PDB file of C-alpha atoms and ligand atoms in Angstrom:
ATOM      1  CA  UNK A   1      71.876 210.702 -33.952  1.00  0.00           C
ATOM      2  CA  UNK A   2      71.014 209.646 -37.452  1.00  0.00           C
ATOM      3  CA  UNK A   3      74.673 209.417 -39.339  1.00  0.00           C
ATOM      4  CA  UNK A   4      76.340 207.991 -42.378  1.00  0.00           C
ATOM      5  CA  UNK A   5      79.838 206.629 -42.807  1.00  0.00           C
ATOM      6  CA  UNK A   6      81.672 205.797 -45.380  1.00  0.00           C
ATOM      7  CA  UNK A   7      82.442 202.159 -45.695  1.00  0.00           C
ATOM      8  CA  UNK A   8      85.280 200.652 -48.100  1.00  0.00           C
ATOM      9  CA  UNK A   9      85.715 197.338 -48.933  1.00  0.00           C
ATOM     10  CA  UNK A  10      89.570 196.944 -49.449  1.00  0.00           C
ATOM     11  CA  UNK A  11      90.747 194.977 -52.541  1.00  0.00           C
ATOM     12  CA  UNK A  12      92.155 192.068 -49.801  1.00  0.00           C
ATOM     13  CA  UNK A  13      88.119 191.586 -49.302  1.00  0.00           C
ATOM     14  CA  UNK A  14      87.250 191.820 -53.023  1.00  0.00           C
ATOM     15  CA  UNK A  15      89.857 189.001 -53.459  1.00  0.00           C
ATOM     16  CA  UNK A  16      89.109 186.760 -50.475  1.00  0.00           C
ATOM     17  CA  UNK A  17      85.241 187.008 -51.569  1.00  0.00           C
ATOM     18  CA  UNK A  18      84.325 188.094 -48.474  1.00  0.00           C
ATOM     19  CA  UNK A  19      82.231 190.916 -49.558  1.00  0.00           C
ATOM     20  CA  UNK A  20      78.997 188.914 -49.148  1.00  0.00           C
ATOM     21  CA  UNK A  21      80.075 187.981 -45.446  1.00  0.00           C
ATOM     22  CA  UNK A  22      81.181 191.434 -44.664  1.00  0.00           C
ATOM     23  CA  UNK A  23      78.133 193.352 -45.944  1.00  0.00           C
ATOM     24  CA  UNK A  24      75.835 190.685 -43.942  1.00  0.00           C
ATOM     25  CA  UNK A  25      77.093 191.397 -40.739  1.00  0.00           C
ATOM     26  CA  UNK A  26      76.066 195.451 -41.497  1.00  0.00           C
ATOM     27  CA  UNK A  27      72.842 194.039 -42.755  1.00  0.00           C
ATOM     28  CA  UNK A  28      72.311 191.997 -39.515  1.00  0.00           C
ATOM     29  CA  UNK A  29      73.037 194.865 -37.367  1.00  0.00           C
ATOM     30  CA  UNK A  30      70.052 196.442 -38.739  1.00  0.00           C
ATOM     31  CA  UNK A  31      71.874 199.268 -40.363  1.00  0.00           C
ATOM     32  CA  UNK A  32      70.556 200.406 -43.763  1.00  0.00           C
ATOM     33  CA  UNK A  33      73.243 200.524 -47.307  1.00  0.00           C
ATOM     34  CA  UNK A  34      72.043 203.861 -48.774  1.00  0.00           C
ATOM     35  CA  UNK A  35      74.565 203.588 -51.939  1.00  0.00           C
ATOM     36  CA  UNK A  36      76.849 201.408 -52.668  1.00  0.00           C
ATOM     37  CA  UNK A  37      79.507 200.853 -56.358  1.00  0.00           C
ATOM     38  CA  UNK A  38      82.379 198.661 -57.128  1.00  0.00           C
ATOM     39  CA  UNK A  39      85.505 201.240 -58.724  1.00  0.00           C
ATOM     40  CA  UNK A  40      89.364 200.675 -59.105  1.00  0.00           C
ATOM     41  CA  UNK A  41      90.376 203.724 -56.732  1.00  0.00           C
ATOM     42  CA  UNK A  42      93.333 205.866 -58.778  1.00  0.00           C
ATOM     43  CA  UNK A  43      96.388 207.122 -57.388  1.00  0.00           C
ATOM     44  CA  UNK A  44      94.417 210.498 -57.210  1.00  0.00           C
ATOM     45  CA  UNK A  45      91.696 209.428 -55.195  1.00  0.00           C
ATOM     46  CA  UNK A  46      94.313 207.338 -52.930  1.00  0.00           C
ATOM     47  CA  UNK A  47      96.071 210.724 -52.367  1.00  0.00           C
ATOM     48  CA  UNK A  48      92.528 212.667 -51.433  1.00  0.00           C
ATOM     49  CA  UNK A  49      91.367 209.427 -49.410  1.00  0.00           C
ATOM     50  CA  UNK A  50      94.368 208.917 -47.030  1.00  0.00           C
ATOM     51  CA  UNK A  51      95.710 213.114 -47.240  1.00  0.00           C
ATOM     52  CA  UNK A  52      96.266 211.962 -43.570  1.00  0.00           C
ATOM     53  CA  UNK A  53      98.716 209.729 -44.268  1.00  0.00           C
ATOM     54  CA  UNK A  54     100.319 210.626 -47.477  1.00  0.00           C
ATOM     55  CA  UNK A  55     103.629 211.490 -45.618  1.00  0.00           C
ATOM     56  CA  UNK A  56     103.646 208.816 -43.327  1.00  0.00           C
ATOM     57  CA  UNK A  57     106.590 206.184 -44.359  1.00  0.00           C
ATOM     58  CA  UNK A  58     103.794 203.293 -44.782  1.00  0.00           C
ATOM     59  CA  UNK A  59     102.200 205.432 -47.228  1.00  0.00           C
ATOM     60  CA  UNK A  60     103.599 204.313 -50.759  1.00  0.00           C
ATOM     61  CA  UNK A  61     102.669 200.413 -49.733  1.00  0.00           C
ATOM     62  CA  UNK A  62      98.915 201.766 -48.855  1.00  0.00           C
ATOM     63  CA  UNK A  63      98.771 203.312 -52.524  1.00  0.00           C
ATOM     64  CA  UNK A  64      99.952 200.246 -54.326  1.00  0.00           C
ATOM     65  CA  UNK A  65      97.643 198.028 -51.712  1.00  0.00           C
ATOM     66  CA  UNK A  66      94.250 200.273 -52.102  1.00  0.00           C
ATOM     67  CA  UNK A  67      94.873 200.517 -56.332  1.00  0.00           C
ATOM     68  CA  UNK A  68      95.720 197.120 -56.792  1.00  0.00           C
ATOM     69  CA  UNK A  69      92.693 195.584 -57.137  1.00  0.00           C
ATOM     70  CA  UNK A  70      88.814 196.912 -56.804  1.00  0.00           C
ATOM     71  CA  UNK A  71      87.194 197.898 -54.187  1.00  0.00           C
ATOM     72  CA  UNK A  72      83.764 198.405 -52.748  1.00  0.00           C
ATOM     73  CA  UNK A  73      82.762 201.516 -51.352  1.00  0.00           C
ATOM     74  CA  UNK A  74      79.260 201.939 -49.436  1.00  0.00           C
ATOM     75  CA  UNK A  75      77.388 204.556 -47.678  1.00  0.00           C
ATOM     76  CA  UNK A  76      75.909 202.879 -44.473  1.00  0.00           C
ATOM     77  CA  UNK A  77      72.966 204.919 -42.644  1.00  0.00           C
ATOM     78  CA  UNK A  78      72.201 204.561 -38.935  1.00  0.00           C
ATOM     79  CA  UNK A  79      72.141 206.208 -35.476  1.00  0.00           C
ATOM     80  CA  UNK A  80      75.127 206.727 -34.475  1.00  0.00           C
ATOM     81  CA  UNK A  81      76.549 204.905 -37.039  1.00  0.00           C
ATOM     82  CA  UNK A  82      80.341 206.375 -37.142  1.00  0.00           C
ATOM     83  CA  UNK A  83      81.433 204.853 -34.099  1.00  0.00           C
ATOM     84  CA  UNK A  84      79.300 201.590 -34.441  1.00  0.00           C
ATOM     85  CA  UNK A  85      80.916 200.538 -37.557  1.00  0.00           C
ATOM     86  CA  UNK A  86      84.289 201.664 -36.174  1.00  0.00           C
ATOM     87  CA  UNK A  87      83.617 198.964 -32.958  1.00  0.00           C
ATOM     88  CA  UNK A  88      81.890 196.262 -35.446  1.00  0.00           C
ATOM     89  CA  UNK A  89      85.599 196.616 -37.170  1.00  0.00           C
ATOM     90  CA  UNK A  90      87.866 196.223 -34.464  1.00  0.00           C
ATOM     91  CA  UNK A  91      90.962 197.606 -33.972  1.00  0.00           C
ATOM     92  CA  UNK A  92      93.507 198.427 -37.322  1.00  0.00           C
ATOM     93  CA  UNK A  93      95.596 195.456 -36.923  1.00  0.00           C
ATOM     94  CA  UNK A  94      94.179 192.443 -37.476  1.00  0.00           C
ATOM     95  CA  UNK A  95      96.217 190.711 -34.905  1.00  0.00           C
ATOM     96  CA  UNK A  96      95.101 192.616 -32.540  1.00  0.00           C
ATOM     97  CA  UNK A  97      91.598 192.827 -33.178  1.00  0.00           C
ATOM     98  CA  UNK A  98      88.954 191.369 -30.603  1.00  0.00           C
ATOM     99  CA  UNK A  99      88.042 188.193 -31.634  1.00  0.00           C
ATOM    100  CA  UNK A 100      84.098 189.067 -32.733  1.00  0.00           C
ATOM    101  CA  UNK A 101      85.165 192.017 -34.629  1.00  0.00           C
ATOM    102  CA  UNK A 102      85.142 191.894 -38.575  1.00  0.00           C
ATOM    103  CA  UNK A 103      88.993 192.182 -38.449  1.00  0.00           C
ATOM    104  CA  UNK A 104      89.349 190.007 -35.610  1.00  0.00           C
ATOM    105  CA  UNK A 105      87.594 187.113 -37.196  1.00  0.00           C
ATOM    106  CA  UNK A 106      88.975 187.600 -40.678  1.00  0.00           C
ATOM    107  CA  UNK A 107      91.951 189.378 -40.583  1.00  0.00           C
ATOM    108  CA  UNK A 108      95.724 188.890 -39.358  1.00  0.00           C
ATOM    109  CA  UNK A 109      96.886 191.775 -41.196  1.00  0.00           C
ATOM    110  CA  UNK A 110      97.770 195.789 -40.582  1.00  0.00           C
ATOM    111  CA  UNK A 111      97.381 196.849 -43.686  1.00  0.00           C
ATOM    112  CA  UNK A 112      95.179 193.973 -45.286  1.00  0.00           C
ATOM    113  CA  UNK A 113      92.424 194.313 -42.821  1.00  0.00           C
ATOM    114  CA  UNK A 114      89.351 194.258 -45.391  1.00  0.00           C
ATOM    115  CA  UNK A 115      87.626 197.107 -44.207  1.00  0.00           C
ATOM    116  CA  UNK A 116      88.164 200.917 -43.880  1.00  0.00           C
ATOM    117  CA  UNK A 117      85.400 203.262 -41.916  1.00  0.00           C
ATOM    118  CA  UNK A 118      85.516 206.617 -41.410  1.00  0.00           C
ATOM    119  CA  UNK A 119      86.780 208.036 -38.189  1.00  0.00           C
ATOM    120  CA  UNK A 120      84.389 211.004 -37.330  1.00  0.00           C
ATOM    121  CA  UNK A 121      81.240 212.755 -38.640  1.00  0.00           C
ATOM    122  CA  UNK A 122      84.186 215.452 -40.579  1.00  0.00           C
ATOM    123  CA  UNK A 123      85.495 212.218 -42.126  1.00  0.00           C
ATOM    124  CA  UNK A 124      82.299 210.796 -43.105  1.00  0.00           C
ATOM    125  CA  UNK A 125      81.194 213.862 -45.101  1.00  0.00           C
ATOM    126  CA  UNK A 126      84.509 214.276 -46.815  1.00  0.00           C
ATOM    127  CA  UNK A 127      85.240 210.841 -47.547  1.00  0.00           C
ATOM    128  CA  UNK A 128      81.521 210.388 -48.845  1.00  0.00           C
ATOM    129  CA  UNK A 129      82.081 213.241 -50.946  1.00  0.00           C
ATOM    130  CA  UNK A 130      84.940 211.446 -52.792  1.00  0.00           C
ATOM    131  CA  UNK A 131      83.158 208.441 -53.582  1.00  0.00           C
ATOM    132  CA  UNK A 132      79.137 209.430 -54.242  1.00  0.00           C
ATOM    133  CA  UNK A 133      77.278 212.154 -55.701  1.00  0.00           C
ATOM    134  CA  UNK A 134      74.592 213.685 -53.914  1.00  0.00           C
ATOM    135  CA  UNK A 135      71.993 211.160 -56.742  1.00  0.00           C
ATOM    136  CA  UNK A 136      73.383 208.606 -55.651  1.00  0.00           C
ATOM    137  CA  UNK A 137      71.857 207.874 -52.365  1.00  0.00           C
ATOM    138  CA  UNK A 138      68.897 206.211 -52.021  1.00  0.00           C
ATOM    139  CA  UNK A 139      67.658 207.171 -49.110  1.00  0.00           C
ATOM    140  CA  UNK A 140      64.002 206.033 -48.347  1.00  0.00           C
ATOM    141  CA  UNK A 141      62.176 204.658 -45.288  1.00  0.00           C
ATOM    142  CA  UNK A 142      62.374 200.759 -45.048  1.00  0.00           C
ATOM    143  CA  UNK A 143      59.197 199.087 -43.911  1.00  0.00           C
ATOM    144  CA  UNK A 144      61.393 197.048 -41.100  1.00  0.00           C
ATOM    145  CA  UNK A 145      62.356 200.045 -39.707  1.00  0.00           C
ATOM    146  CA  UNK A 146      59.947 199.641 -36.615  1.00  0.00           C
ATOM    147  CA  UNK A 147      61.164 196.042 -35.948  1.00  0.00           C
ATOM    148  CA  UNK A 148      64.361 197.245 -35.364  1.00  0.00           C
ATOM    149  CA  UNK A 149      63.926 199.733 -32.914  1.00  0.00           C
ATOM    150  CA  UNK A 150      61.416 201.592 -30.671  1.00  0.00           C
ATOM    151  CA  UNK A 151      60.188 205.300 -32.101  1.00  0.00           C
ATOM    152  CA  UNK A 152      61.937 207.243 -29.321  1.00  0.00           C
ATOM    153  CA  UNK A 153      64.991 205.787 -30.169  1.00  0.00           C
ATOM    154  CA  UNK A 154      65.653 208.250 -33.171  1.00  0.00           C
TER     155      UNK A 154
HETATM  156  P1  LIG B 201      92.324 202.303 -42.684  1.00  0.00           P
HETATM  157  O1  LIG B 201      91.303 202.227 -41.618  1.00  0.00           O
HETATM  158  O2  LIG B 201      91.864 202.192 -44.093  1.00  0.00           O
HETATM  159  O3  LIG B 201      93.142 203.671 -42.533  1.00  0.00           O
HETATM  160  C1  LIG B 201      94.475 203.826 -42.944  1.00  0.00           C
HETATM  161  C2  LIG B 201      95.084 202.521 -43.374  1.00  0.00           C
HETATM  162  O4  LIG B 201      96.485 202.517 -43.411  1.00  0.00           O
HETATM  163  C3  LIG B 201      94.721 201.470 -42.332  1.00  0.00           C
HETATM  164  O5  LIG B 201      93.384 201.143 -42.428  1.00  0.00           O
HETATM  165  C4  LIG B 201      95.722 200.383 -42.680  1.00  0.00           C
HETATM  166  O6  LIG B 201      95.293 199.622 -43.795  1.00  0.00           O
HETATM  167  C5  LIG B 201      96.920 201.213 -43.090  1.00  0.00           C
HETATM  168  N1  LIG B 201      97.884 201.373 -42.012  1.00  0.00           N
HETATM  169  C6  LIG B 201      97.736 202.028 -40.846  1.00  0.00           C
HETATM  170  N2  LIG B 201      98.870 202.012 -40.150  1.00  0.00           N
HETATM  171  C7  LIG B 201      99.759 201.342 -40.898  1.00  0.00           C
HETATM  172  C8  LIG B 201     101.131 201.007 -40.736  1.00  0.00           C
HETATM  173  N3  LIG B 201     101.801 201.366 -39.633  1.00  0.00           N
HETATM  174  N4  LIG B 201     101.711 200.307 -41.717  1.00  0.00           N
HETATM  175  C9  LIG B 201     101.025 199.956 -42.822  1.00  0.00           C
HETATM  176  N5  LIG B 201      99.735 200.258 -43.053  1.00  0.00           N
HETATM  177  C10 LIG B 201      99.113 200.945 -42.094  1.00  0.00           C
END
């Protein structure tokens, strides 16, 4: 099924400039960046972001970590996207993510582990919500669309 997530580029990528290498390895995938900004997310928006976590005892550290720097947030289109980008990552800690993985290759780190993807198709549409308006997709067919994959594949 066609499906966007929401991907953020943590400020531990922004710093390591390793948003190039990050965004290339979506790119080679053959999944398509439908919006994308750079923004210094607020104490608000770390609240609405992570409402999951707010009361969880790692939670003050995951503010000061996700405002400290900027981030990159992008909307990445593809079937069955949600869980793809959730395997590409690997698992939350980088130490023990599968070599291969984004975090496994770059990351040693719970909480610095450069990337955050939503969870579920919920997530995705909430967590899109926070970060784009509805103008500021750009959502068109790309013309290497039928190199990537056969028509009755979705
Ligand atoms: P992310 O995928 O963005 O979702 C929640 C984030 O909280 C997670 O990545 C980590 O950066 C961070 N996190 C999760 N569990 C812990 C923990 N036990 N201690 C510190 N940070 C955590």
């Amino acid at each position: 099924m066609m499906q966007r997530s929401l991907v953020l580029l943590k400020p531990d990528c922004v710093e390591r400039r390793l948003m190039g290498q990050i965004i290339s390895r979506f790119e080679a995938k053959g999944l398509d960046i439908v919006a994308m900004k750079m923004l210094r997310v607020t104490p608000e928006l770390a609240r609405q972001h992570y409402a999951e976590h707010v009361s969880k005892p790692f939670y003050p550290s995951l503010e000061k970590f996700i405002t400290s720097a900027p981030i990159v947030a992008l909307a990445v289109q593809g079937l069955d996207v949600v869980r793809l980008i959730r395997d590409m990552l690997g698992a939350t800690n980088g130490l023990n993510a599968t070599p291969g993985t984004i975090r496994g290759d770059y990351s040693s780190s719970r909480q610095m582990n450069l990337v955050h993807a939503s969870d579920s198709q919920e997530s995705a549409h909430r967590e899109l919500a926070l970060y784009f308006s509805d103008g500021d997709f750009c959502d068109h067919e790309l013309l290497i669309t039928p190199a990537l994959r056969a028509e009755d594949e979705g």
